[in-house]
Coordinates of C-alpha atoms and ligand atoms in Angstrom, one line a residue:
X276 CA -43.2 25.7 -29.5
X277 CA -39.4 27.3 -28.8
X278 CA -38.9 30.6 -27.2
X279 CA -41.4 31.3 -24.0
X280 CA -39.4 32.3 -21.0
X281 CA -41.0 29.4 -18.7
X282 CA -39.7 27.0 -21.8
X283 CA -36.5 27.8 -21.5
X284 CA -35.8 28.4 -18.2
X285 CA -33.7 24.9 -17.2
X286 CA -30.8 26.4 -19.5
X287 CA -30.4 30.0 -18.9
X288 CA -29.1 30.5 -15.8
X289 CA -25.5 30.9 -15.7
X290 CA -25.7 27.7 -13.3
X291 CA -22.9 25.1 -14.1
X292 CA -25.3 22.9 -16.4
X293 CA -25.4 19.1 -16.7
X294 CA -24.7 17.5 -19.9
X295 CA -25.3 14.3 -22.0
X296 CA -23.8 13.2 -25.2
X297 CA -25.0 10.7 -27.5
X298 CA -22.7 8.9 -30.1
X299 CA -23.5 6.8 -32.8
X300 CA -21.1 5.3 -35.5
X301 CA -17.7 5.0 -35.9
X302 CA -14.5 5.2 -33.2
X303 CA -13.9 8.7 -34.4
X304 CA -17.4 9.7 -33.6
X305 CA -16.8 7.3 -29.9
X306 CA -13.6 9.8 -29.6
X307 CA -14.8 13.1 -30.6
X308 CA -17.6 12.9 -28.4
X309 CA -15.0 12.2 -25.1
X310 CA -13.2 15.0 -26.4
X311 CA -16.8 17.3 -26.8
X312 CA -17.6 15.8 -22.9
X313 CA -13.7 17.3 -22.0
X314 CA -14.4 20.3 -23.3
X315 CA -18.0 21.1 -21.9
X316 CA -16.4 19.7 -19.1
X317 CA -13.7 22.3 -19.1
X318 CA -16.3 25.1 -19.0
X319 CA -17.8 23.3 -15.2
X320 CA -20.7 21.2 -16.9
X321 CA -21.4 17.9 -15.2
X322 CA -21.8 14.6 -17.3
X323 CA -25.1 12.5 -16.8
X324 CA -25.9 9.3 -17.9
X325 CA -29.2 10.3 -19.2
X326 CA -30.8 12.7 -21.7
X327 CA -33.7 13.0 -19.1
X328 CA -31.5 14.8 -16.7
X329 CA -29.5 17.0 -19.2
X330 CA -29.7 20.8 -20.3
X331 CA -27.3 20.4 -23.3
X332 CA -27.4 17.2 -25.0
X333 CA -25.1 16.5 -28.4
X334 CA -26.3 14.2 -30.7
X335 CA -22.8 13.0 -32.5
X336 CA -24.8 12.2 -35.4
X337 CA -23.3 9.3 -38.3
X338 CA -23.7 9.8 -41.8
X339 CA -21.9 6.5 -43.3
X340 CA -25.0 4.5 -43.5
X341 CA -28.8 5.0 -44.4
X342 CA -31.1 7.1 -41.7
X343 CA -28.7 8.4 -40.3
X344 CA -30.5 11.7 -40.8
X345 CA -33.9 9.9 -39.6
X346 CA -32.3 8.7 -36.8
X347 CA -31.2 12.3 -35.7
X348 CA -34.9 13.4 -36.5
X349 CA -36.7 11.0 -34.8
X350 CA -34.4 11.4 -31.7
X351 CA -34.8 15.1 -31.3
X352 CA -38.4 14.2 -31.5
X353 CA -38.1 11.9 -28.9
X354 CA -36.3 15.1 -26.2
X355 CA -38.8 17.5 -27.2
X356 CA -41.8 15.2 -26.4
X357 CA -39.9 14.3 -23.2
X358 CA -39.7 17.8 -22.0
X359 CA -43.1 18.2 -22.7
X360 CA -44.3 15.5 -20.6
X361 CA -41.5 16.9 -17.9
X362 CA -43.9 19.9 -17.7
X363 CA -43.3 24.2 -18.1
X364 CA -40.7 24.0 -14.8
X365 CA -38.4 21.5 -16.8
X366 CA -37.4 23.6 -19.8
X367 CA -36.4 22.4 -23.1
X368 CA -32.6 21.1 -23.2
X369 CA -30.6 23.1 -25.4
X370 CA -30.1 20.5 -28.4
X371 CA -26.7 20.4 -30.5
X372 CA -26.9 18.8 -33.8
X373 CA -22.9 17.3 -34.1
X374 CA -21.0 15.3 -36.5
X375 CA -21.4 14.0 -39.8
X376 CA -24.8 14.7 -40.3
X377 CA -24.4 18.0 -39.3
X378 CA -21.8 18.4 -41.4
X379 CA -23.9 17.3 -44.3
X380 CA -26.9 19.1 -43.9
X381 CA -25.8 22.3 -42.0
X382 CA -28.5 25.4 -41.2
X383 CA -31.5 22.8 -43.2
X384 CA -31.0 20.5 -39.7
X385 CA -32.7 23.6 -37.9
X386 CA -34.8 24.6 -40.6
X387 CA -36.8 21.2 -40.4
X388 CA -36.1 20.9 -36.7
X389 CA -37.0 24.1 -35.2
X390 CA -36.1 23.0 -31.5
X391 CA -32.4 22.5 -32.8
X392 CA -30.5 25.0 -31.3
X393 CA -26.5 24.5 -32.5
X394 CA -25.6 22.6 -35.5
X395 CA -22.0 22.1 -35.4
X396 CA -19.8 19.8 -37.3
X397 CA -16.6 17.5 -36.6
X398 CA -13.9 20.0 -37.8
X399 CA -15.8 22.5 -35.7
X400 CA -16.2 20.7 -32.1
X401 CA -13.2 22.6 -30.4
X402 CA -16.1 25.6 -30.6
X403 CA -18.8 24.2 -29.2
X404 CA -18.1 26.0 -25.6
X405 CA -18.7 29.3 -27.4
X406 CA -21.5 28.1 -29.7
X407 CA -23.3 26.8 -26.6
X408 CA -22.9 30.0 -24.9
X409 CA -24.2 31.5 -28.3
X410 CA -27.3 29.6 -28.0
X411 CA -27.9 30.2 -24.5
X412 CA -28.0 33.8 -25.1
X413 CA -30.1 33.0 -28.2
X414 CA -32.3 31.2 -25.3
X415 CA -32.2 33.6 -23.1
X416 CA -34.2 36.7 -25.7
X417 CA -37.0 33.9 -26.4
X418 CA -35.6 31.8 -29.5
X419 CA -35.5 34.5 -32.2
X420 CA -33.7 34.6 -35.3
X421 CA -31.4 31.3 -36.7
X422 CA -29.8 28.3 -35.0
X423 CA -25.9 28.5 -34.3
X424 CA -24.5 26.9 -37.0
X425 CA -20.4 26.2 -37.2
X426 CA -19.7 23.6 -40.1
X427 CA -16.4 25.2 -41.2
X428 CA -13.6 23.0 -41.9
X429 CA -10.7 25.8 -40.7
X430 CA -7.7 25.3 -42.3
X431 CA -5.1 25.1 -38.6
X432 CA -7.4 22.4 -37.4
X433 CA -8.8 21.9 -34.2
X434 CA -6.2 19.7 -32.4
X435 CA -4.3 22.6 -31.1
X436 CA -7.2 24.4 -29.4
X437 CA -8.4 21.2 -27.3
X438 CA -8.1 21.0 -23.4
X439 CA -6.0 18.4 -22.2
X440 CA -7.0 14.9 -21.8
X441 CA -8.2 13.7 -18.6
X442 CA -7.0 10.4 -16.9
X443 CA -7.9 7.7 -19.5
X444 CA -8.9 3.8 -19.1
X445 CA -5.9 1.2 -19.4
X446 CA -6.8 1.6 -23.4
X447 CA -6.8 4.5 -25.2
X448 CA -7.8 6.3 -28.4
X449 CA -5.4 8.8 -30.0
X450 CA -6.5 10.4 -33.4
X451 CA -3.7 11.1 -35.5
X452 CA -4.6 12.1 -38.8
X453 CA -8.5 12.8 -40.1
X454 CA -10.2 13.4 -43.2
X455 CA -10.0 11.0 -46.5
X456 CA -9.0 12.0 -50.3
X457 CA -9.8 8.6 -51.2
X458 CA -13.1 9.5 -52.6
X459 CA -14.6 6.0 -52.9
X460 CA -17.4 6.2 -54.9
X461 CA -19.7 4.7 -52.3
X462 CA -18.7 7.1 -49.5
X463 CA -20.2 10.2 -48.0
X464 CA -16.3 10.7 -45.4
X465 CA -14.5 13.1 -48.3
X466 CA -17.7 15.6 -48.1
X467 CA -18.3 15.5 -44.5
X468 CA -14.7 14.8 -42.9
X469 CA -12.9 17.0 -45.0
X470 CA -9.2 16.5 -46.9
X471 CA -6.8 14.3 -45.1
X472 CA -4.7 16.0 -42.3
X473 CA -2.6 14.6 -40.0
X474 CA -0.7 15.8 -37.1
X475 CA 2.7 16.5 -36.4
X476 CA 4.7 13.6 -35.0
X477 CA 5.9 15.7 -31.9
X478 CA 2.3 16.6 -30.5
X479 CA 1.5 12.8 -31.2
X480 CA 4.4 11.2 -29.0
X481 CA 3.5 14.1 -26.6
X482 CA -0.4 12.8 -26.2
X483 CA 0.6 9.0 -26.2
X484 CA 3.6 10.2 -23.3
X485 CA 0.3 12.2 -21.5
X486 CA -1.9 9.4 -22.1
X487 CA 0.6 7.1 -20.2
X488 CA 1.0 8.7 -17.4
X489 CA -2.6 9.0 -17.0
X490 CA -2.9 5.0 -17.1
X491 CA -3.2 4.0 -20.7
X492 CA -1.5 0.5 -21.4
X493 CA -2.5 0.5 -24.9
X494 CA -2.9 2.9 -27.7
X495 CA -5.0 2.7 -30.5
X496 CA -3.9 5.6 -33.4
X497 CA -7.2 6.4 -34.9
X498 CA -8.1 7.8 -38.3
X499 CA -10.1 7.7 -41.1
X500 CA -6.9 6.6 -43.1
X501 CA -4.6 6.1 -40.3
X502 CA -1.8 4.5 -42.7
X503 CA -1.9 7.6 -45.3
X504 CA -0.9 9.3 -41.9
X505 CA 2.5 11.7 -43.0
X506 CA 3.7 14.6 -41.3
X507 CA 5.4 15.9 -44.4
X508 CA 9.1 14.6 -42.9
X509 CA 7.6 10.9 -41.1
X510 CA 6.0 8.4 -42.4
X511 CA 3.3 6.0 -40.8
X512 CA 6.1 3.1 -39.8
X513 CA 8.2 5.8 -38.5
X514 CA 5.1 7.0 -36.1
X515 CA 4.6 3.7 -35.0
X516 CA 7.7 2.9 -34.2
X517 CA 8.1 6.9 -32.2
X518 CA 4.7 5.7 -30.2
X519 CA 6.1 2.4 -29.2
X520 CA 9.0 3.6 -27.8
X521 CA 7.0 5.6 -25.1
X522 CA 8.0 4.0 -21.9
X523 CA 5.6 2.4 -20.0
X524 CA 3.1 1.7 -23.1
X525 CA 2.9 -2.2 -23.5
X526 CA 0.4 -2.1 -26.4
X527 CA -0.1 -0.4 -30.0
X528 CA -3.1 -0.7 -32.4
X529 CA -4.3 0.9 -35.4
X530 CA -7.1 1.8 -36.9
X531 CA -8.3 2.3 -39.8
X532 CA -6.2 1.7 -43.0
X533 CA -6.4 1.2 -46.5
X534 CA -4.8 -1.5 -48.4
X535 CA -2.9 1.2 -51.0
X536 CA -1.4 2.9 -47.8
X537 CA 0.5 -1.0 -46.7
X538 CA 3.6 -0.1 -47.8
X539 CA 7.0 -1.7 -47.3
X540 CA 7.9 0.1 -43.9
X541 CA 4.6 -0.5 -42.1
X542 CA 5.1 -4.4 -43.5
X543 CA 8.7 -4.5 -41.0
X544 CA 7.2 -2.4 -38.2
X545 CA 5.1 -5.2 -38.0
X546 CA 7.7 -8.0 -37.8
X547 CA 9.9 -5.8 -35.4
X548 CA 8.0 -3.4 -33.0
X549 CA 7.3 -6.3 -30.6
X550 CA 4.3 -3.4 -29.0
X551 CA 2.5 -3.5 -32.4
X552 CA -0.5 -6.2 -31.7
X553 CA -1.0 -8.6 -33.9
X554 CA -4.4 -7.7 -35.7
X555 CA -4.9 -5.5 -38.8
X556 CA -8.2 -4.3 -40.0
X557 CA -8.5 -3.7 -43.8
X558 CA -11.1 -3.1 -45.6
X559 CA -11.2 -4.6 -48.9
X560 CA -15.2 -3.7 -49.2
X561 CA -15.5 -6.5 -52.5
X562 CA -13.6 -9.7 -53.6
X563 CA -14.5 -8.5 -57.4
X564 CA -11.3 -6.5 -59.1
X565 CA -14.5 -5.4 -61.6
X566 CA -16.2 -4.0 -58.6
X567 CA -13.4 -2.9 -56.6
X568 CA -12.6 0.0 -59.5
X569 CA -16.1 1.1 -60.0
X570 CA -16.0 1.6 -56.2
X571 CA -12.4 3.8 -57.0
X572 CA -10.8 1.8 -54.3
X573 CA -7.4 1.5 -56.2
X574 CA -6.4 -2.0 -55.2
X575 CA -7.3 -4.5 -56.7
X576 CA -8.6 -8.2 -55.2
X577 CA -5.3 -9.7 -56.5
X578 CA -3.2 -6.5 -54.7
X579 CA -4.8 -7.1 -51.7
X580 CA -4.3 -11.0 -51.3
X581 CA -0.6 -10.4 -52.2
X582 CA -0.4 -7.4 -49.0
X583 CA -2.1 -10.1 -46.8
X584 CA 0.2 -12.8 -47.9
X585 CA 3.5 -10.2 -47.6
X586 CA 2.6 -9.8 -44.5
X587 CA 1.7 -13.3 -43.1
X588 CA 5.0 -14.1 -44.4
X589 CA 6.6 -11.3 -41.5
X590 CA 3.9 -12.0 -39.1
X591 CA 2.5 -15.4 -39.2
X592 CA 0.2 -15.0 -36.1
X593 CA -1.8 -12.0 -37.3
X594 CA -5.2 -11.7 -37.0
X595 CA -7.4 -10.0 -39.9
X596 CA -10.3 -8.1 -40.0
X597 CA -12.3 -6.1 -42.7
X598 CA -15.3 -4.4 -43.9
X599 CA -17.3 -5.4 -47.0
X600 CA -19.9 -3.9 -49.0
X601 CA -22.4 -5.9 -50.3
X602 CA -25.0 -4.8 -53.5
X603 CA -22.9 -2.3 -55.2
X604 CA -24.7 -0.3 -58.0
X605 CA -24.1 -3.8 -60.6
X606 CA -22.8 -6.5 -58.3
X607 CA -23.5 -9.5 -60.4
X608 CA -24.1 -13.0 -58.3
X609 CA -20.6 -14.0 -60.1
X610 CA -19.2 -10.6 -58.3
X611 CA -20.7 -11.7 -54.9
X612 CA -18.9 -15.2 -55.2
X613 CA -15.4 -13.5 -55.6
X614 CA -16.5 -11.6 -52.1
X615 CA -17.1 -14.8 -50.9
X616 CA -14.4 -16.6 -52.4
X617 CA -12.0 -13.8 -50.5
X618 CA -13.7 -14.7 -47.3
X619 CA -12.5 -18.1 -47.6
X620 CA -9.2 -17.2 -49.0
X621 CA -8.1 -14.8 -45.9
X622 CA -9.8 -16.5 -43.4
X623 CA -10.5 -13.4 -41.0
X624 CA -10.9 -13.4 -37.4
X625 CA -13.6 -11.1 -37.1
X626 CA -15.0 -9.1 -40.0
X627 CA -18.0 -5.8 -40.6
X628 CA -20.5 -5.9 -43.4
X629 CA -22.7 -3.8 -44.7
X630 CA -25.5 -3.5 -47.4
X631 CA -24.4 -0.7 -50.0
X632 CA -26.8 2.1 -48.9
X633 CA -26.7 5.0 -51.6
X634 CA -25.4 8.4 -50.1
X635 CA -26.6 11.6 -51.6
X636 CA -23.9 13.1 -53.5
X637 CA -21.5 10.2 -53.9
X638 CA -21.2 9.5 -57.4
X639 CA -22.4 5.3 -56.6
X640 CA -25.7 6.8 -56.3
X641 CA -26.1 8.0 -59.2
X642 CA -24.9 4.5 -60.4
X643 CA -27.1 2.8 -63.3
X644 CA -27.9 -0.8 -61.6
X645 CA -28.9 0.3 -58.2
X646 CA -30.0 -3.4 -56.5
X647 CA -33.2 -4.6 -54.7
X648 CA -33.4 -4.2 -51.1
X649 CA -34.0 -7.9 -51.1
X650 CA -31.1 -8.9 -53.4
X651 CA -28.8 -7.1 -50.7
X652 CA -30.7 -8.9 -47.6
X653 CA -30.3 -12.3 -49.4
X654 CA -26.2 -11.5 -49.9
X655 CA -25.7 -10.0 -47.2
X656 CA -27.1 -13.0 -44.4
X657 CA -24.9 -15.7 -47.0
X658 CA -21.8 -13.1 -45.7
X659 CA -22.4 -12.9 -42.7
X660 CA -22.9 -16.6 -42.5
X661 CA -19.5 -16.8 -44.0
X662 CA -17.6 -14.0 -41.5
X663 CA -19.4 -15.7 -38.5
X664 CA -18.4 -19.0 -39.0
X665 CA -14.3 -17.8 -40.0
X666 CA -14.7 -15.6 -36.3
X667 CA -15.7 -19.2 -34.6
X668 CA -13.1 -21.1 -36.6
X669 CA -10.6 -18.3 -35.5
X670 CA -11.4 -18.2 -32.0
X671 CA -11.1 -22.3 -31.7
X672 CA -8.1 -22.3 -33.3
X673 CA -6.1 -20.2 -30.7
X674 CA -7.3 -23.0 -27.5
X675 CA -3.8 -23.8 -26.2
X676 CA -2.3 -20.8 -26.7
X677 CA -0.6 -19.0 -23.7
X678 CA -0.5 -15.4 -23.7
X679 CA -1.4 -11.9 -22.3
X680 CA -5.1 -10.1 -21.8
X681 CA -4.9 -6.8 -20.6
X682 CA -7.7 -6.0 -18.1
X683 CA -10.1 -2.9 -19.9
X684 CA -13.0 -3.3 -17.6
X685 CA -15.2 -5.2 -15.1
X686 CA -17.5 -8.1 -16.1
X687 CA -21.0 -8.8 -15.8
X688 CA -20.5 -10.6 -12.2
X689 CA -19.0 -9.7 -9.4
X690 CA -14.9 -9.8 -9.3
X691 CA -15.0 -10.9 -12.9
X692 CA -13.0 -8.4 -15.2
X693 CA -12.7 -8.6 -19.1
X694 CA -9.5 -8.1 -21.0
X695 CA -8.3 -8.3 -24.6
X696 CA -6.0 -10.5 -25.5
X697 CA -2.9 -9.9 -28.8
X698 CA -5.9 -10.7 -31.1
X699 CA -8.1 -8.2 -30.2
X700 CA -10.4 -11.7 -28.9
X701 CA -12.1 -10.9 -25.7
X702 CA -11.8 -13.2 -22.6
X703 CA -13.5 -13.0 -18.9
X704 CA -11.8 -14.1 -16.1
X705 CA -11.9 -14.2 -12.0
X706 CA -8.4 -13.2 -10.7
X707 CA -8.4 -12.2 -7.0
X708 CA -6.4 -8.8 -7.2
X709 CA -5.5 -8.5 -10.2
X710 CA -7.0 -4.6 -11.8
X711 CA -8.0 -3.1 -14.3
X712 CA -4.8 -2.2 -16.5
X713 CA -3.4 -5.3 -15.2
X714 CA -1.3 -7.5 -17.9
X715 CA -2.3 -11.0 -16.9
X716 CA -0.9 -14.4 -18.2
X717 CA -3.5 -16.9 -19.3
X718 CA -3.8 -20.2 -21.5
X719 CA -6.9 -19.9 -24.0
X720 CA -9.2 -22.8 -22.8
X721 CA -12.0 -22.3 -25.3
X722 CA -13.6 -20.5 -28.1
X723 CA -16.9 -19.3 -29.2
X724 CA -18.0 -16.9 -31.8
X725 CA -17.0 -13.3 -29.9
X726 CA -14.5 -14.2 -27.3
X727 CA -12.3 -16.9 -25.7
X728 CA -12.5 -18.4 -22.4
X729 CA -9.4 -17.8 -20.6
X730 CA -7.4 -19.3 -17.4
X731 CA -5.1 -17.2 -16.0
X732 CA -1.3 -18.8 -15.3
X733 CA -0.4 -17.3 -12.3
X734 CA -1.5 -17.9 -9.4
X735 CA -3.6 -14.8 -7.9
X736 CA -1.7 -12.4 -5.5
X737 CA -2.8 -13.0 -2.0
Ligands
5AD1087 N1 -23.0 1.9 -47.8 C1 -22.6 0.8 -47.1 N2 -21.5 0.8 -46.4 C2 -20.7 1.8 -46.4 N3 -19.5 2.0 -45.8 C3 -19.1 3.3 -46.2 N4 -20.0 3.9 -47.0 C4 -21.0 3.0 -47.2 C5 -22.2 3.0 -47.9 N5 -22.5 4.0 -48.6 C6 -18.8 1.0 -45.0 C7 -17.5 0.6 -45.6 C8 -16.5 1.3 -44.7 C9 -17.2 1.3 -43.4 C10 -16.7 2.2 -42.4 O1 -18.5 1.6 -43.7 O2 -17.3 -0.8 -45.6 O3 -15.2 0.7 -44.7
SF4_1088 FE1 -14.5 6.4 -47.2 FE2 -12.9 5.2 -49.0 FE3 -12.0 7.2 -47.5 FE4 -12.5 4.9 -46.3 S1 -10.9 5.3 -47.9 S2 -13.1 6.9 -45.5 S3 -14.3 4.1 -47.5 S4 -13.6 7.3 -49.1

């Protein structure tokens, strides 16, 4: 029921409009919809909390795992009936389909979903301003003719035609390189992210410098393959080691990386960039070297133990994380052992798993020896099991220790704030004046299975 003037009205005028974003998945999805808000932003929308009060809202749509595309349905569902029930005054918001799904599917989102009014996807976002405009317009003469639909994956890339970034919180994200030519055969990134591209090593240390000065304390580089990350004439080490220098940054993270990409270089940044936190997520997906190359992942379980054990040997203290796939297309109960076996082996601080959830297109989907639903349920609560009780063991193991937390937010109770501490382990404490972006000393007193309890060392300023 799109396309009567009274429907509409709420998003026509040339009023500033208010705004809502929606992410779901993964840090890059967390990042690009900041950096959609910044831009909408830029043209003198407001950001509101709630889809209920919102004349645009962008659904930064996930593709990785199963209904994902449901998901997207049943939400735009959800805003439609809601502006029903808001009555003729309200208007229907002005819906933008973003992200991987988007990118997927393309013009068939608004085909299904009539009341979808942009489709745009994550190589396209720097547009949006115009393609909102677009759709107002298309508002504006009643609804006729197709959606606005901008999944092109242009060439120069977007980075260079995004606004500046506004005052960030003490941590910050900074997307360095995007895409994947991996092509494991389980995932949908390739198709809907696009070939890997990084950017230069000058616009990077410019944004971390930017990001600084606007109160970041830490950085996280973010990617889809953060460690394939090449400018053509740096290398990943060398990056890190450019980012760290920016005075007045205390803390560097990265995220995510492959185990092929751990080379040499990145193996010493970690014993001698004292800025470079001690935590490393790498996904090894399966502790099975049979199931490792049907999934294309070229490493191999033994490859992977010998990266972690390299660099244990640099960096004793480092904490590990990972992702796993459970129920490949043929995982034999022998094959789920060896993921469990390489639990026990590492002994991670925190791990993500997942059930293998086919992807159209991928070639695992077409995969003879597709498992049962319950067969996955059944391995995936023994991993979890597994990962739960390592994060516990992890988290007990560091009581005594006396380090930093820097301060990323308030807690639940009044004057309590929660920081992170080297291992990425989360602690709550009460420190009369001490901020947000605050370095604070403490002694780990206890630990439970998703943070620490902390005490801080000095005493509180008066
Ligand atoms: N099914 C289940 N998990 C998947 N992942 C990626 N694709 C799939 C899939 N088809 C997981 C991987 C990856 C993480 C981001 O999501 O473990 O590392
Ligand atoms: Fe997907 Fe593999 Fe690329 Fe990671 S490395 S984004 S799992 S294709």
């Amino acid at each position: 029921m799109r396309g009567k003037p009274s429907e509409t009205c709420a998003h026509v005028t040339n009023q500033p409009a208010r705004f809502h974003v929606k992410s779901f998945g993964c840090q890059m999805n967390v990042h690009d919809s900041e950096r959609m808000s910044d831009l909408l932003m830029g043209e003198g929308m407001t950001a509101v909390d709630s889809a209920d009060d919102a004349d645009v809202i962008v659904l930064n749509t996930c593709h990785i795992r199963e209904k994902a595309t449901e998901k997207l349905f049943s939400d735009i569902g959800r805003i439609e009936k809601r502006a029903r029930q808001a009555g003729p005054g309200r208007g229907k918001p002005l819906i933008v389909a973003a992200g991987c799904v988007a990118q997927a599917e393309g013009g068939e989102i608004a085909a299904r979903a009539p009341a979808v009014d942009v489709v745009v996807g994550p190589l396209a976002y720097h547009r949006l301003p115009a393609l909102v405009t677009a759709a107002r317009a298309r508002a504006e003469a009643g609804g006729a003719g197709p959606a606005v639909v901008d999944t092109d994956m242009p060439a120069e890339g977007k980075f260079g035609h995004l606004p500046a970034r506004r005052p960030t919180g003490a941590s910050a994200f900074l997307t360095i390189q995007e895409g994947c030519d991996k092509f494991c055969t389980f995932c949908v990134v390739p198709y809907t992210r696009g070939p890997e591209v990084s950017r230069p090593l000058a616009a990077l240390v410019a944004e971390a410098e930017a990001l600084v000065a606007g109160g970041a304390v830490e950085i996280t580089l973010i990617g889809q393959n953060v460690n394939a990350w090449s400018d053509g004439a740096a290398d990943f080490a060398t990056l890190l080691r450019a980012v760290a220098a920016v005075p007045g940054l205390a803390r560097l993270r990265y995220t995510t990386s492959h185990p092929r990409d751990m080379n040499e270089a990145l193996l010493r940044a970690h014993a001698e960039v004292p800025a470079l936190m001690p935590y490393l997520h790498l996904p090894v997906q399966s502790g099975s070297s049979r199931v490792l190359k049907a999934m294309n992942r070229a490493h191999t379980r033994e490859s992977y133990l010998e990266t972690l054990r390299a660099l244990r040997a640099v960096r004793p203290d480092i904490a590990l994380s990972g992702d796993f796939i459970v129920g490949f297309p043929g995982e034999t109960e022998a094959d789920f052992e060896d993921t469990l076996s390489i639990v026990e082996e590492v002994g991670y601080a925190q791990a993500y798993s997942f059930k293998y959830s086919p992807r159209p297109g991928t070639p695992a989907a077409a995969m003879a020896g597709q498992l049962d639903e319950a067969v996955k349920d059944a391995r995936l609560a023994r991993l979890q099991a597994a990962i739960g009780a390592q994060a516990l063991a992890f988290n007990k193991a560091t009581v005594g220790r006396r380090t930093t937390i820097l301060l990323e937010r308030p807690g639940r109770k009044p004057g309590q704030l929660i920081g992170k501490t080297p291992w990425l382990q989360s602690a709550v404490i009460e420190q009369p004046g001490a901020k947000i972006g605050d370095l604070v000393e403490i002694e780990i007193m206890e630990g439970f299975a998703n943070s620490v309890a902390a005490r801080p060392l000095v005493p509180a300023a008066a």
